[in-house]
Amino acid sequence: MIKKGMRRQIVLHYILVVFLALLLVEVIFLIVIRTYYYDSIYTRITTQLNQAEYFYRVTSRDSPISLQELLRSFELKDTELQVLTLKGDMITSSTGFQPDRTITTSDVPEAVGGGIGRWVGRQPGTNENVMAVSKVLQIHGRDSYVLRYVTSVEGVNADLFNVTLISVSVGIAVLAVVAAFSFGLANSIIKPLNNITAVSAQMAKGKFNARIKGDYLYEIGELASTLNYLAEEIVRSNQIKDDFISSISHELRTPLTSIKGWSETLISGGYDPEETKLGMSIISKESDRLIGLVEEILDFSKLHQNEMKLSIGIVGVKELLQEIILNLWAKAEKKSIRLVLEAEEGIYVRGDANRLKQVFLNLTDNAVKFSHEGSVIMLSARRADEEKAEIVVQDSGIGISQDHLNRVKDRFFQVDSLNGGTGLGLAISQQLVELHGGTMEIESELGKGTRVTVYLQLAEPSPEVETMGQESLPMPEENHDREEGNT
Ligand code: ADP
């Protein structure tokens, strides 16, 4: 017995369906065969009856006809011919045996009623299966008799039994083949599924290097490769998380070491005000770095849990980019990088000014971080169409390989973890842009540079709008020089 499960279901369903179909076909086949056999006997007899009727209608004779003559003329081989009165009393029979009996089977009244009576059943006395066919015969328009042929159907029934046996054997053979086939089919599904279940159980226990081996077809093949892909992704994201933890620990340790070192030095005392000021400013700078790091992680977790709330207003894009340049000017200056702004006037977008600033700070900070000394970073803004503003941050720095380009927006991904950072910047920027109903695209070529394009919904400014940086910004002299006019 097959144990419970899909295999048994498949085998049982197949067998049941084929069994029912075979049963139907065989029953119909046997009914047709039986009808054919019986009808051919019936046709043989009715032809004879019709001939007798025709004969006594067309031939004329004066003297009464002897019934023995009738029996002789119209008897059929292996068939008893009886002559009955219209009431069914037997007058004579071709067997010569004429018991004083009355025939009460249904064929006689049918014949008297004007048709051809037919009856199949067991012959009283002999208990033999017979067919009786009767018809009323009027001899030369005078006397009417019932002419009744009785023939045994035992031989036909024996033939039918043999045919039934053969067709049942064929049916059983077909069922056996179907059972074997369905068992094979069920195995071809169940075995891979069992294998996949076993491997997934290993994965569930944390063994993510387990893989489903075997070349499975169709949906099962897809399932196997999806699970293998899932395991690879888990391994990859675990690796990314491990890298993140090690890089974040490194990122946290560096400022903490510096803070601790300077605070201990200052506690030990005896330093002049200049040195104390230097120490305090380093502690303050490193604390800011730590706060920035922690905020990035918090933002990410808020975005991840859909808890980020935007305070939407109308933001002037040119002013926003000016503020970004202002913020990163000092950092760019250290690498002699020029930050160039090329923005159309009067572009306004709907959004949260602080969050949009965070996005472009991150993109420009990346551009500065990954640009060569003395290069140029271009920040530009224009109306892409009637509805969208296109804001581009373009550098000519180290660029990103095509392989890595697909993954830079993944959280925690960094091409080189020694660069500092968390690998969260682009993931956060992307999600913030999407929260604003915009899109962010990154194009890059290794060694040539990177271009990040952000599309945001345009907005009409209104008098009470919050337009970032609309009050005049305290731009450093150098930065003014590097504005539009300088490009
Ligand atoms: P991070 O905090 O590490 O900068 P990001 O998500 O902002 O994280 O960036 C992920 C990675 O993408 C970076 O580590 C860097 O390898 C690559 N990347 C991002 N921007 C640039 C760029 N402008 N030029 C070259 N590589 C970049």
Short mmCIF file of C-alpha atoms and ligand atoms in Angstrom, two decimals:
data_model
loop_
_atom_site.label_atom_id
_atom_site.label_comp_id
_atom_site.label_asym_id
_atom_site.label_seq_id
_atom_site.Cartn_x
_atom_site.Cartn_y
_atom_site.Cartn_z
CA MET A 1 0.00 0.00 0.00
CA ILE A 2 1.37 3.41 -0.93
CA LYS A 3 1.67 5.62 2.15
CA LYS A 4 -0.48 8.75 2.42
CA GLY A 5 0.67 11.72 0.43
CA MET A 6 0.75 13.21 -3.03
CA ARG A 7 2.06 10.02 -4.62
CA ARG A 8 -1.00 8.07 -3.43
CA GLN A 9 -3.31 10.93 -4.45
CA ILE A 10 -1.87 11.02 -7.98
CA VAL A 11 -1.96 7.23 -8.43
CA LEU A 12 -5.49 6.92 -7.01
CA HIS A 13 -6.83 9.81 -9.09
CA TYR A 14 -5.36 8.44 -12.28
CA ILE A 15 -6.65 4.92 -11.62
CA LEU A 16 -10.10 6.21 -10.65
CA VAL A 17 -10.46 8.38 -13.74
CA VAL A 18 -9.22 5.66 -16.12
CA PHE A 19 -11.34 3.02 -14.35
CA LEU A 20 -14.51 5.09 -14.75
CA ALA A 21 -13.70 5.81 -18.40
CA LEU A 22 -13.01 2.12 -19.09
CA LEU A 23 -16.19 1.08 -17.28
CA LEU A 24 -18.24 3.45 -19.39
CA VAL A 25 -16.60 2.32 -22.64
CA GLU A 26 -16.92 -1.37 -21.81
CA VAL A 27 -20.55 -1.12 -20.73
CA ILE A 28 -21.45 0.73 -23.92
CA PHE A 29 -19.41 -1.76 -25.99
CA LEU A 30 -21.13 -4.79 -24.41
CA ILE A 31 -24.60 -3.27 -24.79
CA VAL A 32 -23.90 -2.57 -28.48
CA ILE A 33 -22.56 -6.12 -29.07
CA ARG A 34 -25.54 -7.73 -27.31
CA THR A 35 -27.99 -5.57 -29.21
CA TYR A 36 -26.26 -6.47 -32.47
CA TYR A 37 -26.38 -10.23 -31.78
CA TYR A 38 -30.02 -10.21 -30.62
CA ASP A 39 -31.11 -7.92 -33.45
CA SER A 40 -29.56 -10.20 -36.07
CA ILE A 41 -31.55 -13.16 -34.68
CA TYR A 42 -34.68 -11.03 -34.60
CA THR A 43 -34.11 -9.80 -38.18
CA ARG A 44 -33.65 -13.40 -39.42
CA ILE A 45 -36.97 -14.41 -37.87
CA THR A 46 -38.94 -11.33 -38.93
CA THR A 47 -37.73 -11.79 -42.51
CA GLN A 48 -39.16 -15.31 -42.40
CA LEU A 49 -42.41 -14.09 -40.84
CA ASN A 50 -42.80 -11.41 -43.49
CA GLN A 51 -42.19 -13.98 -46.22
CA ALA A 52 -44.90 -16.23 -44.77
CA GLU A 53 -47.32 -13.33 -44.55
CA TYR A 54 -46.54 -12.29 -48.13
CA PHE A 55 -46.95 -15.86 -49.35
CA TYR A 56 -50.44 -16.32 -47.87
CA ARG A 57 -51.56 -12.93 -49.04
CA VAL A 58 -50.61 -13.26 -52.72
CA THR A 59 -51.22 -16.97 -53.40
CA SER A 60 -54.84 -18.07 -53.69
CA ARG A 61 -56.04 -21.51 -52.84
CA ASP A 62 -59.51 -22.95 -52.38
CA SER A 63 -58.88 -25.92 -50.13
CA PRO A 64 -57.89 -25.18 -46.54
CA ILE A 65 -54.18 -25.29 -45.88
CA SER A 66 -52.74 -27.95 -43.61
CA LEU A 67 -50.84 -26.51 -40.66
CA GLN A 68 -48.17 -29.20 -41.06
CA GLU A 69 -47.56 -27.87 -44.54
CA LEU A 70 -47.16 -24.39 -43.11
CA LEU A 71 -44.67 -25.68 -40.52
CA ARG A 72 -42.65 -27.44 -43.17
CA SER A 73 -42.60 -24.48 -45.53
CA PHE A 74 -41.56 -21.84 -43.05
CA GLU A 75 -39.53 -23.53 -40.38
CA LEU A 76 -36.05 -22.16 -39.60
CA LYS A 77 -32.91 -24.06 -38.64
CA ASP A 78 -32.33 -24.42 -34.87
CA THR A 79 -35.63 -22.68 -34.25
CA GLU A 80 -38.95 -24.03 -33.06
CA LEU A 81 -41.95 -22.80 -35.02
CA GLN A 82 -45.23 -22.80 -33.15
CA VAL A 83 -48.73 -22.14 -34.42
CA LEU A 84 -51.05 -20.70 -31.78
CA THR A 85 -54.61 -19.54 -31.61
CA LEU A 86 -55.12 -15.83 -31.12
CA LYS A 87 -55.61 -16.62 -27.41
CA GLY A 88 -52.17 -18.20 -27.22
CA ASP A 89 -53.24 -21.85 -27.11
CA MET A 90 -50.71 -23.98 -28.93
CA ILE A 91 -52.10 -25.82 -31.95
CA THR A 92 -48.95 -27.34 -33.39
CA SER A 93 -45.15 -27.02 -33.23
CA SER A 94 -42.25 -27.91 -35.52
CA THR A 95 -40.74 -30.05 -32.75
CA GLY A 96 -43.78 -32.26 -33.03
CA PHE A 97 -44.23 -32.02 -29.32
CA GLN A 98 -47.57 -30.38 -28.69
CA PRO A 99 -48.46 -30.22 -25.03
CA ASP A 100 -51.81 -28.81 -24.29
CA ARG A 101 -50.52 -25.48 -23.14
CA THR A 102 -51.15 -21.80 -23.49
CA ILE A 103 -48.35 -19.33 -24.23
CA THR A 104 -48.59 -16.35 -21.91
CA THR A 105 -45.41 -14.43 -22.76
CA SER A 106 -45.69 -10.79 -23.81
CA ASP A 107 -44.89 -11.39 -27.48
CA VAL A 108 -48.30 -13.05 -28.13
CA PRO A 109 -50.55 -10.13 -27.07
CA GLU A 110 -48.12 -7.77 -28.90
CA ALA A 111 -48.61 -9.84 -32.08
CA VAL A 112 -52.39 -9.96 -31.62
CA GLY A 113 -52.26 -6.17 -31.20
CA GLY A 114 -51.02 -5.98 -34.81
CA GLY A 115 -47.25 -5.77 -34.56
CA ILE A 116 -44.39 -8.17 -34.25
CA GLY A 117 -44.08 -9.44 -30.68
CA ARG A 118 -40.65 -10.02 -29.20
CA TRP A 119 -39.79 -11.62 -25.89
CA VAL A 120 -36.48 -12.74 -24.36
CA GLY A 121 -36.42 -14.83 -21.21
CA ARG A 122 -36.24 -18.27 -19.69
CA GLN A 123 -38.34 -20.96 -21.31
CA PRO A 124 -40.65 -22.49 -18.72
CA GLY A 125 -39.84 -26.16 -18.31
CA THR A 126 -36.37 -26.23 -19.95
CA ASN A 127 -35.20 -23.07 -18.14
CA GLU A 128 -33.24 -22.25 -21.28
CA ASN A 129 -32.68 -18.63 -22.38
CA VAL A 130 -34.73 -18.07 -25.53
CA MET A 131 -36.00 -15.38 -27.83
CA ALA A 132 -39.60 -15.65 -29.07
CA VAL A 133 -40.89 -13.63 -32.05
CA SER A 134 -44.59 -13.75 -32.94
CA LYS A 135 -46.86 -12.37 -35.62
CA VAL A 136 -50.47 -12.93 -36.59
CA LEU A 137 -50.84 -14.70 -39.94
CA GLN A 138 -54.10 -14.67 -41.90
CA ILE A 139 -54.26 -17.51 -44.36
CA HIS A 140 -55.88 -16.52 -47.65
CA GLY A 141 -58.01 -13.95 -45.88
CA ARG A 142 -59.73 -16.57 -43.77
CA ASP A 143 -58.23 -18.18 -40.62
CA SER A 144 -55.89 -16.20 -38.35
CA TYR A 145 -53.14 -17.84 -36.32
CA VAL A 146 -50.23 -16.63 -34.30
CA LEU A 147 -47.00 -17.79 -35.89
CA ARG A 148 -44.35 -17.94 -33.12
CA TYR A 149 -40.63 -18.68 -33.58
CA VAL A 150 -38.68 -19.65 -30.48
CA THR A 151 -34.90 -19.85 -30.69
CA SER A 152 -32.28 -20.48 -28.02
CA VAL A 153 -29.92 -17.59 -27.21
CA GLU A 154 -27.62 -19.72 -25.01
CA GLY A 155 -24.95 -19.85 -27.74
CA VAL A 156 -25.12 -16.09 -28.25
CA ASN A 157 -24.97 -15.55 -24.48
CA ALA A 158 -21.88 -17.78 -24.27
CA ASP A 159 -20.25 -15.72 -27.03
CA LEU A 160 -21.22 -12.52 -25.21
CA PHE A 161 -19.73 -13.89 -21.99
CA ASN A 162 -16.43 -14.57 -23.79
CA VAL A 163 -16.41 -11.08 -25.28
CA THR A 164 -17.10 -9.68 -21.77
CA LEU A 165 -14.21 -11.70 -20.34
CA ILE A 166 -11.85 -10.46 -23.05
CA SER A 167 -12.88 -6.82 -22.63
CA VAL A 168 -12.59 -7.01 -18.82
CA SER A 169 -9.06 -8.50 -19.21
CA VAL A 170 -8.12 -5.72 -21.62
CA GLY A 171 -9.52 -3.20 -19.10
CA ILE A 172 -7.48 -4.70 -16.25
CA ALA A 173 -4.33 -4.64 -18.41
CA VAL A 174 -4.95 -0.99 -19.29
CA LEU A 175 -5.50 -0.18 -15.60
CA ALA A 176 -2.23 -1.92 -14.69
CA VAL A 177 -0.34 0.11 -17.32
CA VAL A 178 -1.98 3.32 -16.07
CA ALA A 179 -1.11 2.45 -12.46
CA ALA A 180 2.55 1.85 -13.41
CA PHE A 181 2.63 5.05 -15.47
CA SER A 182 0.99 7.17 -12.75
CA PHE A 183 3.35 5.71 -10.15
CA GLY A 184 6.30 6.71 -12.32
CA LEU A 185 4.81 10.16 -12.89
CA ALA A 186 4.12 10.61 -9.18
CA ASN A 187 7.69 9.57 -8.38
CA SER A 188 9.07 12.04 -10.89
CA ILE A 189 7.29 14.81 -8.93
CA ILE A 190 7.61 13.51 -5.39
CA LYS A 191 11.31 12.59 -5.43
CA PRO A 192 12.49 16.08 -6.41
CA LEU A 193 9.99 17.59 -3.95
CA ASN A 194 11.33 15.39 -1.14
CA ASN A 195 14.84 16.42 -2.11
CA ILE A 196 13.85 20.09 -2.15
CA THR A 197 12.11 19.73 1.24
CA ALA A 198 15.20 18.08 2.73
CA VAL A 199 17.49 20.84 1.44
CA SER A 200 15.09 23.60 2.60
CA ALA A 201 14.99 21.97 6.04
CA GLN A 202 18.79 22.25 6.12
CA MET A 203 18.53 25.88 5.05
CA ALA A 204 15.94 26.50 7.78
CA LYS A 205 18.55 25.23 10.26
CA GLY A 206 20.96 27.86 8.97
CA LYS A 207 22.99 25.75 6.53
CA PHE A 208 22.74 28.21 3.66
CA ASN A 209 25.52 26.59 1.67
CA ALA A 210 23.27 23.55 1.05
CA ARG A 211 22.07 23.53 -2.58
CA ILE A 212 19.42 21.57 -4.48
CA LYS A 213 21.29 19.42 -6.95
CA GLY A 214 19.73 17.77 -9.98
CA ASP A 215 18.38 18.97 -13.25
CA TYR A 216 14.65 19.18 -12.66
CA LEU A 217 12.18 20.16 -15.34
CA TYR A 218 9.49 22.80 -15.56
CA GLU A 219 7.94 24.25 -12.36
CA ILE A 220 9.98 21.97 -10.07
CA GLY A 221 13.15 23.12 -11.80
CA GLU A 222 12.03 26.72 -11.27
CA LEU A 223 11.27 26.03 -7.62
CA ALA A 224 14.71 24.44 -7.14
CA SER A 225 16.55 27.32 -8.79
CA THR A 226 14.47 29.90 -6.88
CA LEU A 227 15.37 28.22 -3.60
CA ASN A 228 19.04 28.05 -4.60
CA TYR A 229 18.86 31.72 -5.52
CA LEU A 230 17.17 32.49 -2.19
CA ALA A 231 20.00 30.72 -0.34
CA GLU A 232 22.59 32.66 -2.35
CA GLU A 233 20.80 35.92 -1.56
CA ILE A 234 20.70 35.05 2.15
CA VAL A 235 24.41 34.23 2.09
CA ARG A 236 25.08 37.48 0.24
CA SER A 237 22.95 39.60 2.56
CA ASN A 238 24.53 37.91 5.60
CA GLN A 239 27.91 38.75 4.14
CA ILE A 240 26.80 42.34 3.56
CA LYS A 241 25.51 42.54 7.15
CA ASP A 242 28.77 41.10 8.51
CA ASP A 243 30.71 43.62 6.45
CA PHE A 244 28.39 46.34 7.71
CA ILE A 245 28.89 45.35 11.33
CA SER A 246 32.65 45.30 10.93
CA SER A 247 32.68 48.61 9.03
CA ILE A 248 30.24 50.27 11.42
CA SER A 249 32.32 49.08 14.41
CA HIS A 250 35.37 50.52 12.72
CA GLU A 251 33.48 53.74 11.93
CA LEU A 252 32.33 53.98 15.55
CA ARG A 253 35.69 53.07 17.06
CA THR A 254 37.75 55.69 15.24
CA PRO A 255 35.84 58.74 16.56
CA LEU A 256 35.36 57.12 19.97
CA THR A 257 39.12 56.47 20.28
CA SER A 258 39.82 60.03 19.34
CA ILE A 259 37.20 61.39 21.77
CA LYS A 260 38.49 59.17 24.57
CA GLY A 261 42.12 60.07 23.87
CA TRP A 262 41.48 63.80 23.84
CA SER A 263 39.18 63.78 26.85
CA GLU A 264 41.76 61.84 28.93
CA THR A 265 44.47 64.21 27.80
CA LEU A 266 42.36 67.21 28.75
CA ILE A 267 41.41 65.70 32.13
CA SER A 268 45.09 65.22 32.99
CA GLY A 269 45.29 69.08 32.67
CA GLY A 270 48.24 71.41 32.22
CA TYR A 271 47.51 72.41 28.61
CA ASP A 272 47.43 75.91 27.28
CA PRO A 273 44.10 77.30 26.02
CA GLU A 274 45.07 76.79 22.35
CA GLU A 275 45.72 73.05 22.85
CA THR A 276 42.58 72.72 24.96
CA LYS A 277 40.56 74.42 22.22
CA LEU A 278 42.01 72.06 19.60
CA GLY A 279 41.18 69.03 21.76
CA MET A 280 37.65 70.25 22.40
CA SER A 281 37.04 70.96 18.71
CA ILE A 282 38.23 67.45 17.77
CA ILE A 283 35.92 65.96 20.42
CA SER A 284 33.04 68.04 19.04
CA LYS A 285 33.81 67.08 15.41
CA GLU A 286 34.10 63.40 16.21
CA SER A 287 30.85 63.54 18.24
CA ASP A 288 29.13 65.08 15.19
CA ARG A 289 30.45 62.24 13.08
CA LEU A 290 29.07 59.72 15.55
CA ILE A 291 25.70 61.49 15.63
CA GLY A 292 25.62 61.52 11.81
CA LEU A 293 26.35 57.82 11.71
CA VAL A 294 23.71 56.94 14.27
CA GLU A 295 21.16 59.18 12.52
CA GLU A 296 21.78 57.43 9.23
CA ILE A 297 21.14 54.08 10.88
CA LEU A 298 17.99 55.44 12.56
CA ASP A 299 16.72 56.90 9.28
CA PHE A 300 17.27 53.62 7.58
CA SER A 301 15.38 51.72 10.21
CA LYS A 302 12.51 54.28 10.07
CA LEU A 303 12.31 53.95 6.29
CA HIS A 304 12.50 50.23 6.63
CA GLN A 305 9.52 50.20 8.99
CA ASN A 306 7.58 52.81 6.97
CA GLU A 307 7.71 55.22 9.87
CA MET A 308 9.34 58.10 8.05
CA LYS A 309 7.06 61.17 8.13
CA LEU A 310 7.62 63.91 5.58
CA SER A 311 6.76 67.51 6.26
CA ILE A 312 5.82 68.54 2.74
CA GLY A 313 6.32 72.05 1.48
CA ILE A 314 7.53 73.71 -1.68
CA VAL A 315 11.27 73.66 -2.16
CA GLY A 316 13.31 75.84 -4.49
CA VAL A 317 15.74 73.52 -6.25
CA LYS A 318 18.41 76.07 -7.08
CA GLU A 319 18.50 77.28 -3.47
CA LEU A 320 18.61 73.70 -2.25
CA LEU A 321 21.62 72.90 -4.44
CA GLN A 322 23.33 76.13 -3.36
CA GLU A 323 23.00 75.05 0.23
CA ILE A 324 24.46 71.64 -0.59
CA ILE A 325 27.46 73.31 -2.20
CA LEU A 326 27.80 75.52 0.84
CA ASN A 327 27.79 72.51 3.14
CA LEU A 328 30.32 70.50 1.19
CA TRP A 329 32.48 73.32 -0.05
CA ALA A 330 35.10 72.90 2.68
CA LYS A 331 35.32 69.17 2.14
CA ALA A 332 35.65 69.58 -1.64
CA GLU A 333 38.23 72.29 -1.17
CA LYS A 334 40.51 69.86 0.68
CA LYS A 335 40.75 67.80 -2.54
CA SER A 336 40.76 70.93 -4.72
CA ILE A 337 37.48 69.77 -6.23
CA ARG A 338 35.29 72.38 -7.91
CA LEU A 339 31.56 72.20 -7.20
CA VAL A 340 29.71 73.76 -10.13
CA LEU A 341 26.03 74.67 -10.09
CA GLU A 342 24.04 74.93 -13.28
CA ALA A 343 20.39 75.39 -12.36
CA GLU A 344 17.46 76.92 -14.20
CA GLU A 345 15.73 79.68 -12.27
CA GLY A 346 12.39 79.14 -10.62
CA ILE A 347 12.27 75.38 -10.39
CA TYR A 348 10.19 74.33 -7.40
CA VAL A 349 9.34 70.85 -6.23
CA ARG A 350 6.95 69.47 -3.64
CA GLY A 351 8.81 67.83 -0.79
CA ASP A 352 10.33 67.83 2.64
CA ALA A 353 13.18 70.36 2.45
CA ASN A 354 15.33 68.62 5.07
CA ARG A 355 14.91 65.18 3.59
CA LEU A 356 15.64 66.42 0.06
CA LYS A 357 18.70 68.16 1.41
CA GLN A 358 19.75 64.84 2.98
CA VAL A 359 19.40 63.13 -0.42
CA PHE A 360 21.50 65.65 -2.35
CA LEU A 361 24.02 65.98 0.47
CA ASN A 362 24.56 62.25 0.31
CA LEU A 363 24.84 62.17 -3.48
CA THR A 364 27.24 65.11 -3.56
CA ASP A 365 29.21 63.80 -0.60
CA ASN A 366 29.66 60.49 -2.49
CA ALA A 367 30.74 62.44 -5.57
CA VAL A 368 33.34 64.32 -3.52
CA LYS A 369 34.46 61.14 -1.75
CA PHE A 370 34.98 59.21 -4.98
CA SER A 371 36.39 62.01 -7.17
CA HIS A 372 40.02 62.59 -7.99
CA GLU A 373 41.87 65.65 -6.72
CA GLY A 374 41.33 68.75 -8.81
CA SER A 375 38.27 67.37 -10.64
CA VAL A 376 34.89 69.03 -11.17
CA ILE A 377 31.52 67.98 -9.77
CA MET A 378 28.49 69.31 -11.59
CA LEU A 379 25.14 69.90 -9.87
CA SER A 380 22.46 70.79 -12.39
CA ALA A 381 18.70 71.23 -12.41
CA ARG A 382 16.21 71.72 -15.23
CA ARG A 383 12.60 71.10 -16.11
CA ALA A 384 12.52 67.64 -17.73
CA ASP A 385 8.91 68.16 -18.88
CA GLU A 386 5.76 69.92 -17.69
CA GLU A 387 5.55 67.81 -14.57
CA LYS A 388 9.05 66.79 -13.61
CA ALA A 389 12.26 68.44 -12.50
CA GLU A 390 15.51 66.68 -13.35
CA ILE A 391 18.33 67.18 -10.85
CA VAL A 392 21.74 65.71 -11.68
CA VAL A 393 24.87 65.19 -9.60
CA GLN A 394 27.71 64.28 -11.93
CA ASP A 395 31.33 63.55 -11.13
CA SER A 396 34.31 62.36 -13.11
CA GLY A 397 35.67 60.19 -10.33
CA ILE A 398 36.52 56.50 -9.97
CA GLY A 399 33.14 55.31 -11.28
CA ILE A 400 31.38 52.03 -10.52
CA SER A 401 31.71 48.76 -12.47
CA GLN A 402 28.55 47.40 -14.16
CA ASP A 403 28.63 44.48 -11.76
CA HIS A 404 28.56 46.69 -8.70
CA LEU A 405 26.19 49.22 -10.24
CA ASN A 406 23.25 46.82 -9.81
CA ARG A 407 23.98 46.56 -6.14
CA VAL A 408 24.99 50.06 -5.00
CA LYS A 409 21.40 50.88 -4.05
CA ASP A 410 21.26 47.78 -1.83
CA ARG A 411 21.43 48.55 1.86
CA PHE A 412 24.84 48.09 3.45
CA PHE A 413 26.52 47.59 0.08
CA GLN A 414 29.91 49.20 -0.37
CA VAL A 415 32.33 48.55 -3.19
CA ASP A 416 35.18 48.96 -0.72
CA SER A 417 34.39 48.95 2.98
CA LEU A 418 37.67 50.78 3.70
CA ASN A 419 36.22 53.94 2.16
CA GLY A 420 34.30 54.68 5.33
CA GLY A 421 30.54 55.11 5.42
CA THR A 422 27.80 52.63 6.08
CA GLY A 423 26.63 51.60 2.63
CA LEU A 424 23.23 53.02 3.58
CA GLY A 425 23.43 56.42 1.88
CA LEU A 426 22.13 55.43 -1.56
CA ALA A 427 19.55 53.04 -0.11
CA ILE A 428 18.20 55.84 2.09
CA SER A 429 18.33 58.39 -0.76
CA GLN A 430 16.49 56.07 -3.10
CA GLN A 431 13.74 55.43 -0.57
CA LEU A 432 13.42 59.13 0.30
CA VAL A 433 13.11 60.04 -3.39
CA GLU A 434 10.47 57.34 -3.82
CA LEU A 435 8.60 58.64 -0.77
CA HIS A 436 8.46 61.96 -2.64
CA GLY A 437 6.94 60.17 -5.65
CA GLY A 438 10.16 60.59 -7.62
CA THR A 439 12.75 58.29 -9.16
CA MET A 440 16.52 58.02 -8.91
CA GLU A 441 18.78 56.62 -11.63
CA ILE A 442 22.50 55.93 -11.43
CA GLU A 443 24.72 55.67 -14.49
CA SER A 444 28.40 55.02 -14.08
CA GLU A 445 31.46 53.79 -15.89
CA LEU A 446 34.48 52.47 -14.08
CA GLY A 447 37.31 54.99 -14.23
CA LYS A 448 35.17 57.63 -15.97
CA GLY A 449 32.70 58.88 -13.38
CA THR A 450 29.17 58.68 -12.07
CA ARG A 451 25.95 60.50 -12.88
CA VAL A 452 23.00 60.33 -10.50
CA THR A 453 19.72 61.72 -11.83
CA VAL A 454 16.76 62.44 -9.58
CA TYR A 455 13.32 63.21 -11.00
CA LEU A 456 10.87 65.03 -8.71
CA GLN A 457 7.35 66.41 -9.18
CA LEU A 458 7.36 70.11 -10.11
CA ALA A 459 5.32 72.48 -7.96
CA GLU A 460 4.05 76.02 -8.39
CA PRO A 461 5.45 78.25 -5.63
CA SER A 462 2.84 80.08 -3.50
CA PRO A 463 3.45 83.13 -1.31
CA GLU A 464 3.57 81.20 1.96
CA VAL A 465 5.84 78.47 0.63
CA GLU A 466 8.83 77.18 2.45
CA THR A 467 11.57 77.70 -0.09
CA MET A 468 14.82 76.47 1.22
CA GLY A 469 17.61 78.98 1.18
CA GLN A 470 15.43 81.76 -0.18
CA GLU A 471 16.80 84.10 2.41
CA SER A 472 20.23 85.01 1.09
CA LEU A 473 22.76 82.36 1.96
CA PRO A 474 26.10 83.19 3.54
CA MET A 475 28.12 81.87 0.60
CA PRO A 476 31.90 81.89 0.97
CA GLU A 477 33.66 84.03 -1.61
CA GLU A 478 35.26 81.04 -3.36
CA ASN A 479 31.96 79.32 -3.67
CA HIS A 480 30.34 82.32 -5.34
CA ASP A 481 33.11 82.12 -7.87
CA ARG A 482 32.35 78.52 -8.52
CA GLU A 483 28.70 79.16 -9.27
CA GLU A 484 27.06 79.06 -12.65
CA GLY A 485 28.97 81.99 -14.06
CA ASN A 486 32.19 80.13 -13.54
CA THR A 487 31.27 77.10 -15.64
P1 ADP B 1 28.38 54.91 1.70
O1 ADP B 1 27.84 55.43 2.99
O2 ADP B 1 29.30 53.75 1.85
O3 ADP B 1 28.87 55.97 0.77
P2 ADP B 1 26.29 54.66 -0.26
O4 ADP B 1 25.08 53.84 -0.25
O5 ADP B 1 26.13 56.13 -0.38
O6 ADP B 1 27.11 54.25 1.01
O7 ADP B 1 27.19 54.16 -1.47
C1 ADP B 1 27.40 52.78 -1.64
C2 ADP B 1 28.63 52.52 -2.44
O8 ADP B 1 28.43 52.94 -3.78
C3 ADP B 1 29.83 53.29 -1.97
O9 ADP B 1 30.49 52.58 -0.95
C4 ADP B 1 30.67 53.37 -3.23
O10 ADP B 1 31.42 52.20 -3.38
C5 ADP B 1 29.65 53.44 -4.34
N1 ADP B 1 29.41 54.82 -4.81
C6 ADP B 1 28.40 55.65 -4.46
N2 ADP B 1 28.49 56.85 -5.10
C7 ADP B 1 29.59 56.77 -5.88
C8 ADP B 1 30.22 57.68 -6.78
N3 ADP B 1 29.74 58.92 -7.02
N4 ADP B 1 31.35 57.26 -7.41
C9 ADP B 1 31.85 56.03 -7.21
N5 ADP B 1 31.30 55.11 -6.36
C10 ADP B 1 30.19 55.49 -5.69
#
